[in-house]
CSV table of C-alpha atoms in Angstrom, one decimal:
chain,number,residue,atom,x,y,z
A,19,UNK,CA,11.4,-13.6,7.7
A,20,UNK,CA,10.0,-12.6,4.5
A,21,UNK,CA,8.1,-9.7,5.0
A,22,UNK,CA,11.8,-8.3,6.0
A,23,UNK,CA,11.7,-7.9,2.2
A,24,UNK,CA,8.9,-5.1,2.2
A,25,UNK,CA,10.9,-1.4,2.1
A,26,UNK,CA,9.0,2.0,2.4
A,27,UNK,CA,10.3,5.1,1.5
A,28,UNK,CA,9.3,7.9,4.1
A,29,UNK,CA,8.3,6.0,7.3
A,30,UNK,CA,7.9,7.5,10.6
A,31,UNK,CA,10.7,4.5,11.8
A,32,UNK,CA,12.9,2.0,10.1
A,33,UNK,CA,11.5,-1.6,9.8
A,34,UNK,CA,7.9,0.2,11.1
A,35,UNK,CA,6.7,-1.2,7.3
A,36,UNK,CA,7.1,-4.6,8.2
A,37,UNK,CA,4.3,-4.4,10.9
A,38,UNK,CA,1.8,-2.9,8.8
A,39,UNK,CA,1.0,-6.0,6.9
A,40,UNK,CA,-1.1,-8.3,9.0
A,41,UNK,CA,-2.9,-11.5,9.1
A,42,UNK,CA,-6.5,-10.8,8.8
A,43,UNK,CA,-7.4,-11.5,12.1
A,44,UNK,CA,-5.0,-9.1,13.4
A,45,UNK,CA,-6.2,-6.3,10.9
A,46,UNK,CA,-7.5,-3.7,13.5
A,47,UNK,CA,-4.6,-4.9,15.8
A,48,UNK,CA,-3.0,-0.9,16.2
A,49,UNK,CA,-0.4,-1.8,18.0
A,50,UNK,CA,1.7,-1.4,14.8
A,51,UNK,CA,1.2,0.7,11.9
A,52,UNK,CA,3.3,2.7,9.6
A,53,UNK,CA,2.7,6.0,9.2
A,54,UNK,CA,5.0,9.1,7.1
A,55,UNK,CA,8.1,10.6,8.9
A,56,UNK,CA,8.1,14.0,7.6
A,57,UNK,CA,5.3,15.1,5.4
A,58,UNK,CA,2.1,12.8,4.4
A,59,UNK,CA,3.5,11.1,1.5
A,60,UNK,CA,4.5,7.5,2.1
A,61,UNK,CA,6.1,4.6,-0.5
A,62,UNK,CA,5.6,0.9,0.3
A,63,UNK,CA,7.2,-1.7,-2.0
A,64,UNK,CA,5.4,-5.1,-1.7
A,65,UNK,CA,7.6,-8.2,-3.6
A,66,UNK,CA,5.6,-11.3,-3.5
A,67,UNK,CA,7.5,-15.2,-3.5
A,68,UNK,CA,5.8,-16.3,-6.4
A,69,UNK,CA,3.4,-14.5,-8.8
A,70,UNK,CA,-0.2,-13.3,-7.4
A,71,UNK,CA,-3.2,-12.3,-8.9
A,72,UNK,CA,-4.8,-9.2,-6.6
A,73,UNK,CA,-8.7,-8.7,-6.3
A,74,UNK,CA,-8.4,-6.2,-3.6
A,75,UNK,CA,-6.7,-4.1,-1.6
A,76,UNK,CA,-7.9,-3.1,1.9
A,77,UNK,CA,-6.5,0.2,3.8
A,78,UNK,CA,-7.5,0.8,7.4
A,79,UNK,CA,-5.8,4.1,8.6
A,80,UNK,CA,-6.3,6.0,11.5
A,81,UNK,CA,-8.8,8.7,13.1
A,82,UNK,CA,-8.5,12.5,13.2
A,83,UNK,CA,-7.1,12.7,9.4
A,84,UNK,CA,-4.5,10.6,10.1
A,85,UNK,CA,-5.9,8.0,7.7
A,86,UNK,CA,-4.5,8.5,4.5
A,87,UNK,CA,-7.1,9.3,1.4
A,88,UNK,CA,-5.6,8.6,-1.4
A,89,UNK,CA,-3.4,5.0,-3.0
A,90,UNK,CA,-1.6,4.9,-6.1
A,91,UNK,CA,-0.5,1.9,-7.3
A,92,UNK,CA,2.4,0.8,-9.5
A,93,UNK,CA,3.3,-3.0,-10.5
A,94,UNK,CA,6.5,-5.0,-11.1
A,95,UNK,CA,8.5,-2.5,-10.6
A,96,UNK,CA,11.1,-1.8,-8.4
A,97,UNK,CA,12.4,2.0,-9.2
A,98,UNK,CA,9.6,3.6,-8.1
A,99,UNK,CA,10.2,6.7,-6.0
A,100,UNK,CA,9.0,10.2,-4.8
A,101,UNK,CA,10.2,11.5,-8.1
A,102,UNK,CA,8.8,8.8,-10.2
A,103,UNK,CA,5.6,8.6,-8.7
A,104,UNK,CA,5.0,12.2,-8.9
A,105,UNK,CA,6.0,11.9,-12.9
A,106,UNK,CA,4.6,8.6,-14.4
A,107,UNK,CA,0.9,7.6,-13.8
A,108,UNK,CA,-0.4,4.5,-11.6
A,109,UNK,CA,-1.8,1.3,-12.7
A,110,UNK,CA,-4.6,2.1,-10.7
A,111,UNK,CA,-5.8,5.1,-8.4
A,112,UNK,CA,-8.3,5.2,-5.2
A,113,UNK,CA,-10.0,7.4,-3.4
A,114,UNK,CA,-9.9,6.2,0.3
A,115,UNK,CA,-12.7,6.3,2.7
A,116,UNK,CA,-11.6,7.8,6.4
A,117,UNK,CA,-14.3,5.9,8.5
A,118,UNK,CA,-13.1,2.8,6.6
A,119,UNK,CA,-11.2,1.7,10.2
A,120,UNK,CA,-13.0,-1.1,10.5
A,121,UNK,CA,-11.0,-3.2,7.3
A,122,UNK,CA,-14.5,-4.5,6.0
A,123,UNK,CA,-13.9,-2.2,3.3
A,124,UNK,CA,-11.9,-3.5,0.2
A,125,UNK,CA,-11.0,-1.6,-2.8
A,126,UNK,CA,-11.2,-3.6,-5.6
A,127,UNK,CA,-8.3,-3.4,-8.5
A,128,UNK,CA,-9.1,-4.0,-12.0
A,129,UNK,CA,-8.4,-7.6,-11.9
A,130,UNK,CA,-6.9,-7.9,-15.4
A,131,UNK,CA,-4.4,-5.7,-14.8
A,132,UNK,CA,-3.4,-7.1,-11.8
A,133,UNK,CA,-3.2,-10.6,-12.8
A,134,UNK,CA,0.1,-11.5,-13.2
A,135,UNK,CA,1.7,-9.6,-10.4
A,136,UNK,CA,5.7,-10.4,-8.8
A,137,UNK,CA,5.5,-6.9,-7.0
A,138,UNK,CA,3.7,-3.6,-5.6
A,139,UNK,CA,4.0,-0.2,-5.1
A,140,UNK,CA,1.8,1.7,-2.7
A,141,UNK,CA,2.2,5.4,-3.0
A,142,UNK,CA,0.0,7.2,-0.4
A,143,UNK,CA,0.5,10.8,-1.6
A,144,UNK,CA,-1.6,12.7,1.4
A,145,UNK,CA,-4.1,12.0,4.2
C-alpha cells in the first residue's frame, strides 16, 4: 500500500502515521490519528507517486489543546529532521486554528511555491 511510504518522526505508535491521511469523507473519522510520543513536536514526511501541485493543506486536530497550532512546511526534501527543522526555515509557516475540528478549514499554501512538488514535510512544532 502506498501510503506505507509516509514516515513520521516522533509518533505516539509506529505505522500510527499511515492512518492519519484520509479520504475526505473519512476526515472527521477519529478512530485513527497520529499524535507525538513524547513531547508536542511531531515530523511527517509525505512522498507523492508523481509530482503534485498543492493549494491547500487541511489540519483537523483534537479538543482540549491536543490540536496542534502551529505547521511548518518543507519541500522535496528528504533529510529533514528535529535538528534541521529547528535550524533551516520552512517553505511556508501557519498558524492553526483549534476549533478547526470540523476539516472545513483549509490553509492555503502559496501556490507558486508549491507547484512542482515530489515530497512534504509537516513539522508540527507544539500544540
Amino acid at each position: 500500500e502506498y501510503m506505507g511510504k509516509v514516515r513520521a518522526l516522533n509518533e505516539h505508535a509506529p505505522g500510527a502515521c499511515h492512518a492519519a491521511f484520509k479520504p475526505w469523507h473519512a476526515r472527521l473519522d477519529t478512530s485513527t490519528f497520529v499524535s507525538s510520543d513524547a513531547d508536542e513536536e511531531l515530523l511527517i514526511f509525505v512522498p507523492f507517486t508523481e509530482v503534485v501541485k498543492l493549494r491547500s493543506i487541511s489540519v483537523i486536530g483534537g479538543a482540549n489543546g491536543e490540536a496542534p497550532n502551529k505547521l511548518r512546511v518543507y519541500t522535496n526534501r528528504e533529510d529533514v529532521d528535529f535538528d534541521l527543522a529547528a535550524s533551516v526555515p520552512a517553505l511556508q509557516e501557519w498558524d492553526l486554528a483549534e476549533e478547526s475540528r470540523d476539516g472545513a478549514l483549509e490553509y492555503a499554501t502559496r501556490f507558486s511555491r508549491f507547484s512542482n512538488v515530489c515530497n512534504l514535510t509537516l513539522h508540527f512544532p507544539s500544540n
